[in-house]
Amino acid sequence: MDILRLPAVGEFLRAATQLYNHGWAERNAGNISMILDEDFSSLKSIKEFPLSFSAEGMSGRCVLITGSGKYLKNAERDPENNVALLRIKDDRCELLWGLADGGKPSSELAAHLLSHSARLKADPAHRVVMHTHATHAVAMTFVHSLDEREFTRTLWQMATEAIMFFPDGVAVLPWMPCGTDEIGRATAEKMSDRRVVVWAHHGVFGSGASPDEALGLIETVDKAAEFYLLTAHLPIRQKINDSQLREMAAVLGVKPREGYLI
Ligand code: 2HA
Ligand code: ZN
């Protein structure tokens, strides 16, 4: 089977380049994973990696994921060395393709697999988890309250359509060491009822049914954060108020998270 001919794989690799082009994937920053529904039963396990966590509902699924320490800017040009196709088992994962020059799946494997598990329960169409160092969203975590409701409200107020893209709100995790099962579990817990999680002073996790959708979601968060940062130090003369946000939500047919609007 030629993995690289699958359209979904092409979209995955393009998203890696797009993240780099945004300036959100310096050095080895960021990682992407995508559940693939194709039948890979003909592929044999090349090697195994143990899992120190259990991702409910993921056993038997195949996941394409960027490699630990690999650079997203190189994924599209050289996928065999920078990306892994994994078959998930209860306590390990099998490498079916990729990482040809060695290495391991992303250091954020726990956050990816546990978030897939959480999102699939909420939305059967879910397929993609994406982590990136989105500049404005991260910058905002230094100057804004990290209270999720406050953080979400500010983003909604900054861009008319933001409420449409993340009506469930944006989750925020306080600073924690990255690359651990603990931050993976905390991220997945937030993902159970939201599609985007900001890691304070680090980056953003976004999810969706496709690479385009997950990236588009992070882009909308980052754009709203950019508007905030461009105006936060200036006297605000007018902004989108709660009744206008309600009006917008009604026009768009979305239900803003309970208790977030006044
Ligand atoms: O893959 O961004 O959070 C490097 C990172 C870890
Ligand atoms: Zn990161």
mmCIF file with all atom_site columns, C-alpha atoms in Angstrom, residues 92-171:
data_model
loop_
_atom_site.group_PDB
_atom_site.id
_atom_site.type_symbol
_atom_site.label_atom_id
_atom_site.label_alt_id
_atom_site.label_comp_id
_atom_site.label_asym_id
_atom_site.label_entity_id
_atom_site.label_seq_id
_atom_site.pdbx_PDB_ins_code
_atom_site.Cartn_x
_atom_site.Cartn_y
_atom_site.Cartn_z
_atom_site.occupancy
_atom_site.B_iso_or_equiv
_atom_site.pdbx_formal_charge
_atom_site.auth_seq_id
_atom_site.auth_comp_id
_atom_site.auth_asym_id
_atom_site.auth_atom_id
_atom_site.pdbx_PDB_model_num
ATOM 1  C CA . ARG A 1 92  ? 1.673   -0.203 23.077 1.00 0.00 ? 92  ARG A CA 1
ATOM 2  C CA . CYS A 1 93  ? 1.661   1.038  19.538 1.00 0.00 ? 93  CYS A CA 1
ATOM 3  C CA . GLU A 1 94  ? 3.120   -0.619 16.472 1.00 0.00 ? 94  GLU A CA 1
ATOM 4  C CA . LEU A 1 95  ? 5.064   1.307  13.872 1.00 0.00 ? 95  LEU A CA 1
ATOM 5  C CA . LEU A 1 96  ? 3.637   0.312  10.485 1.00 0.00 ? 96  LEU A CA 1
ATOM 6  C CA . TRP A 1 97  ? 5.360   2.872  8.290  1.00 0.00 ? 97  TRP A CA 1
ATOM 7  C CA . GLY A 1 98  ? 7.690   5.876  8.557  1.00 0.00 ? 98  GLY A CA 1
ATOM 8  C CA . LEU A 1 99  ? 10.380  7.114  10.965 1.00 0.00 ? 99  LEU A CA 1
ATOM 9  C CA . ALA A 1 100 ? 12.740  5.411  8.530  1.00 0.00 ? 100 ALA A CA 1
ATOM 10 C CA . ASP A 1 101 ? 15.825  7.116  9.952  1.00 0.00 ? 101 ASP A CA 1
ATOM 11 C CA . GLY A 1 102 ? 14.846  6.209  13.518 1.00 0.00 ? 102 GLY A CA 1
ATOM 12 C CA . GLY A 1 103 ? 13.157  8.066  16.318 1.00 0.00 ? 103 GLY A CA 1
ATOM 13 C CA . LYS A 1 104 ? 9.889   7.903  18.168 1.00 0.00 ? 104 LYS A CA 1
ATOM 14 C CA . PRO A 1 105 ? 6.379   9.268  17.759 1.00 0.00 ? 105 PRO A CA 1
ATOM 15 C CA . SER A 1 106 ? 5.754   12.827 19.026 1.00 0.00 ? 106 SER A CA 1
ATOM 16 C CA . SER A 1 107 ? 6.709   13.617 22.627 1.00 0.00 ? 107 SER A CA 1
ATOM 17 C CA . GLU A 1 108 ? 3.069   14.691 23.018 1.00 0.00 ? 108 GLU A CA 1
ATOM 18 C CA . LEU A 1 109 ? 1.751   11.228 22.123 1.00 0.00 ? 109 LEU A CA 1
ATOM 19 C CA . ALA A 1 110 ? -0.299  11.065 25.337 1.00 0.00 ? 110 ALA A CA 1
ATOM 20 C CA . ALA A 1 111 ? -2.036  14.384 24.625 1.00 0.00 ? 111 ALA A CA 1
ATOM 21 C CA . HIS A 1 112 ? -2.765  13.264 21.068 1.00 0.00 ? 112 HIS A CA 1
ATOM 22 C CA . LEU A 1 113 ? -4.108  9.777  21.738 1.00 0.00 ? 113 LEU A CA 1
ATOM 23 C CA . LEU A 1 114 ? -6.049  10.734 24.866 1.00 0.00 ? 114 LEU A CA 1
ATOM 24 C CA . SER A 1 115 ? -7.533  13.752 23.050 1.00 0.00 ? 115 SER A CA 1
ATOM 25 C CA . HIS A 1 116 ? -8.572  11.542 20.118 1.00 0.00 ? 116 HIS A CA 1
ATOM 26 C CA . SER A 1 117 ? -10.285 9.269  22.593 1.00 0.00 ? 117 SER A CA 1
ATOM 27 C CA . ALA A 1 118 ? -12.111 12.201 24.220 1.00 0.00 ? 118 ALA A CA 1
ATOM 28 C CA . ARG A 1 119 ? -13.114 13.872 20.942 1.00 0.00 ? 119 ARG A CA 1
ATOM 29 C CA . LEU A 1 120 ? -14.381 10.651 19.353 1.00 0.00 ? 120 LEU A CA 1
ATOM 30 C CA . LYS A 1 121 ? -16.792 10.208 22.252 1.00 0.00 ? 121 LYS A CA 1
ATOM 31 C CA . ALA A 1 122 ? -18.102 13.745 21.636 1.00 0.00 ? 122 ALA A CA 1
ATOM 32 C CA . ASP A 1 123 ? -18.042 13.651 17.828 1.00 0.00 ? 123 ASP A CA 1
ATOM 33 C CA . PRO A 1 124 ? -17.796 10.497 15.688 1.00 0.00 ? 124 PRO A CA 1
ATOM 34 C CA . ALA A 1 125 ? -16.535 12.597 12.731 1.00 0.00 ? 125 ALA A CA 1
ATOM 35 C CA . HIS A 1 126 ? -13.475 13.706 14.702 1.00 0.00 ? 126 HIS A CA 1
ATOM 36 C CA . ARG A 1 127 ? -10.094 12.675 13.168 1.00 0.00 ? 127 ARG A CA 1
ATOM 37 C CA . VAL A 1 128 ? -7.342  15.266 13.740 1.00 0.00 ? 128 VAL A CA 1
ATOM 38 C CA . VAL A 1 129 ? -5.430  16.690 16.708 1.00 0.00 ? 129 VAL A CA 1
ATOM 39 C CA . MET A 1 130 ? -2.929  19.460 16.080 1.00 0.00 ? 130 MET A CA 1
ATOM 40 C CA . HIS A 1 131 ? -0.491  21.198 18.434 1.00 0.00 ? 131 HIS A CA 1
ATOM 41 C CA . THR A 1 132 ? 1.293   24.379 17.433 1.00 0.00 ? 132 THR A CA 1
ATOM 42 C CA . HIS A 1 133 ? 2.982   27.417 18.965 1.00 0.00 ? 133 HIS A CA 1
ATOM 43 C CA . ALA A 1 134 ? 0.426   29.933 17.660 1.00 0.00 ? 134 ALA A CA 1
ATOM 44 C CA . THR A 1 135 ? 2.137   33.252 18.362 1.00 0.00 ? 135 THR A CA 1
ATOM 45 C CA . HIS A 1 136 ? -0.713  35.533 19.406 1.00 0.00 ? 136 HIS A CA 1
ATOM 46 C CA . ALA A 1 137 ? -2.648  32.940 21.362 1.00 0.00 ? 137 ALA A CA 1
ATOM 47 C CA . VAL A 1 138 ? 0.467   32.186 23.411 1.00 0.00 ? 138 VAL A CA 1
ATOM 48 C CA . ALA A 1 139 ? 1.332   35.885 23.838 1.00 0.00 ? 139 ALA A CA 1
ATOM 49 C CA . MET A 1 140 ? -2.171  36.485 25.168 1.00 0.00 ? 140 MET A CA 1
ATOM 50 C CA . THR A 1 141 ? -1.541  34.008 28.017 1.00 0.00 ? 141 THR A CA 1
ATOM 51 C CA . PHE A 1 142 ? 1.042   36.420 29.476 1.00 0.00 ? 142 PHE A CA 1
ATOM 52 C CA . VAL A 1 143 ? -1.238  39.442 29.723 1.00 0.00 ? 143 VAL A CA 1
ATOM 53 C CA . HIS A 1 144 ? -4.806  38.115 30.040 1.00 0.00 ? 144 HIS A CA 1
ATOM 54 C CA . SER A 1 145 ? -6.570  36.225 32.824 1.00 0.00 ? 145 SER A CA 1
ATOM 55 C CA . LEU A 1 146 ? -6.314  32.462 32.268 1.00 0.00 ? 146 LEU A CA 1
ATOM 56 C CA . ASP A 1 147 ? -9.887  31.985 33.480 1.00 0.00 ? 147 ASP A CA 1
ATOM 57 C CA . GLU A 1 148 ? -11.511 30.019 30.636 1.00 0.00 ? 148 GLU A CA 1
ATOM 58 C CA . ARG A 1 149 ? -14.706 32.012 30.595 1.00 0.00 ? 149 ARG A CA 1
ATOM 59 C CA . GLU A 1 150 ? -12.863 35.334 30.616 1.00 0.00 ? 150 GLU A CA 1
ATOM 60 C CA . PHE A 1 151 ? -10.388 34.144 27.992 1.00 0.00 ? 151 PHE A CA 1
ATOM 61 C CA . THR A 1 152 ? -13.176 32.869 25.738 1.00 0.00 ? 152 THR A CA 1
ATOM 62 C CA . ARG A 1 153 ? -15.305 35.986 26.158 1.00 0.00 ? 153 ARG A CA 1
ATOM 63 C CA . THR A 1 154 ? -12.402 38.211 25.132 1.00 0.00 ? 154 THR A CA 1
ATOM 64 C CA . LEU A 1 155 ? -11.784 36.109 22.010 1.00 0.00 ? 155 LEU A CA 1
ATOM 65 C CA . TRP A 1 156 ? -15.496 36.125 21.098 1.00 0.00 ? 156 TRP A CA 1
ATOM 66 C CA . GLN A 1 157 ? -15.565 39.926 21.521 1.00 0.00 ? 157 GLN A CA 1
ATOM 67 C CA . MET A 1 158 ? -12.584 40.393 19.229 1.00 0.00 ? 158 MET A CA 1
ATOM 68 C CA . ALA A 1 159 ? -13.862 38.801 16.015 1.00 0.00 ? 159 ALA A CA 1
ATOM 69 C CA . THR A 1 160 ? -17.474 38.651 14.836 1.00 0.00 ? 160 THR A CA 1
ATOM 70 C CA . GLU A 1 161 ? -17.396 35.023 13.713 1.00 0.00 ? 161 GLU A CA 1
ATOM 71 C CA . ALA A 1 162 ? -15.268 33.635 16.551 1.00 0.00 ? 162 ALA A CA 1
ATOM 72 C CA . ILE A 1 163 ? -18.412 32.516 18.393 1.00 0.00 ? 163 ILE A CA 1
ATOM 73 C CA . MET A 1 164 ? -19.321 30.393 15.379 1.00 0.00 ? 164 MET A CA 1
ATOM 74 C CA . PHE A 1 165 ? -15.977 28.559 15.296 1.00 0.00 ? 165 PHE A CA 1
ATOM 75 C CA . PHE A 1 166 ? -15.687 27.848 18.999 1.00 0.00 ? 166 PHE A CA 1
ATOM 76 C CA . PRO A 1 167 ? -19.159 28.216 20.577 1.00 0.00 ? 167 PRO A CA 1
ATOM 77 C CA . ASP A 1 168 ? -18.117 25.715 23.259 1.00 0.00 ? 168 ASP A CA 1
ATOM 78 C CA . GLY A 1 169 ? -15.326 28.054 24.267 1.00 0.00 ? 169 GLY A CA 1
ATOM 79 C CA . VAL A 1 170 ? -11.604 27.763 24.565 1.00 0.00 ? 170 VAL A CA 1
ATOM 80 C CA . ALA A 1 171 ? -10.115 25.701 27.386 1.00 0.00 ? 171 ALA A CA 1
#
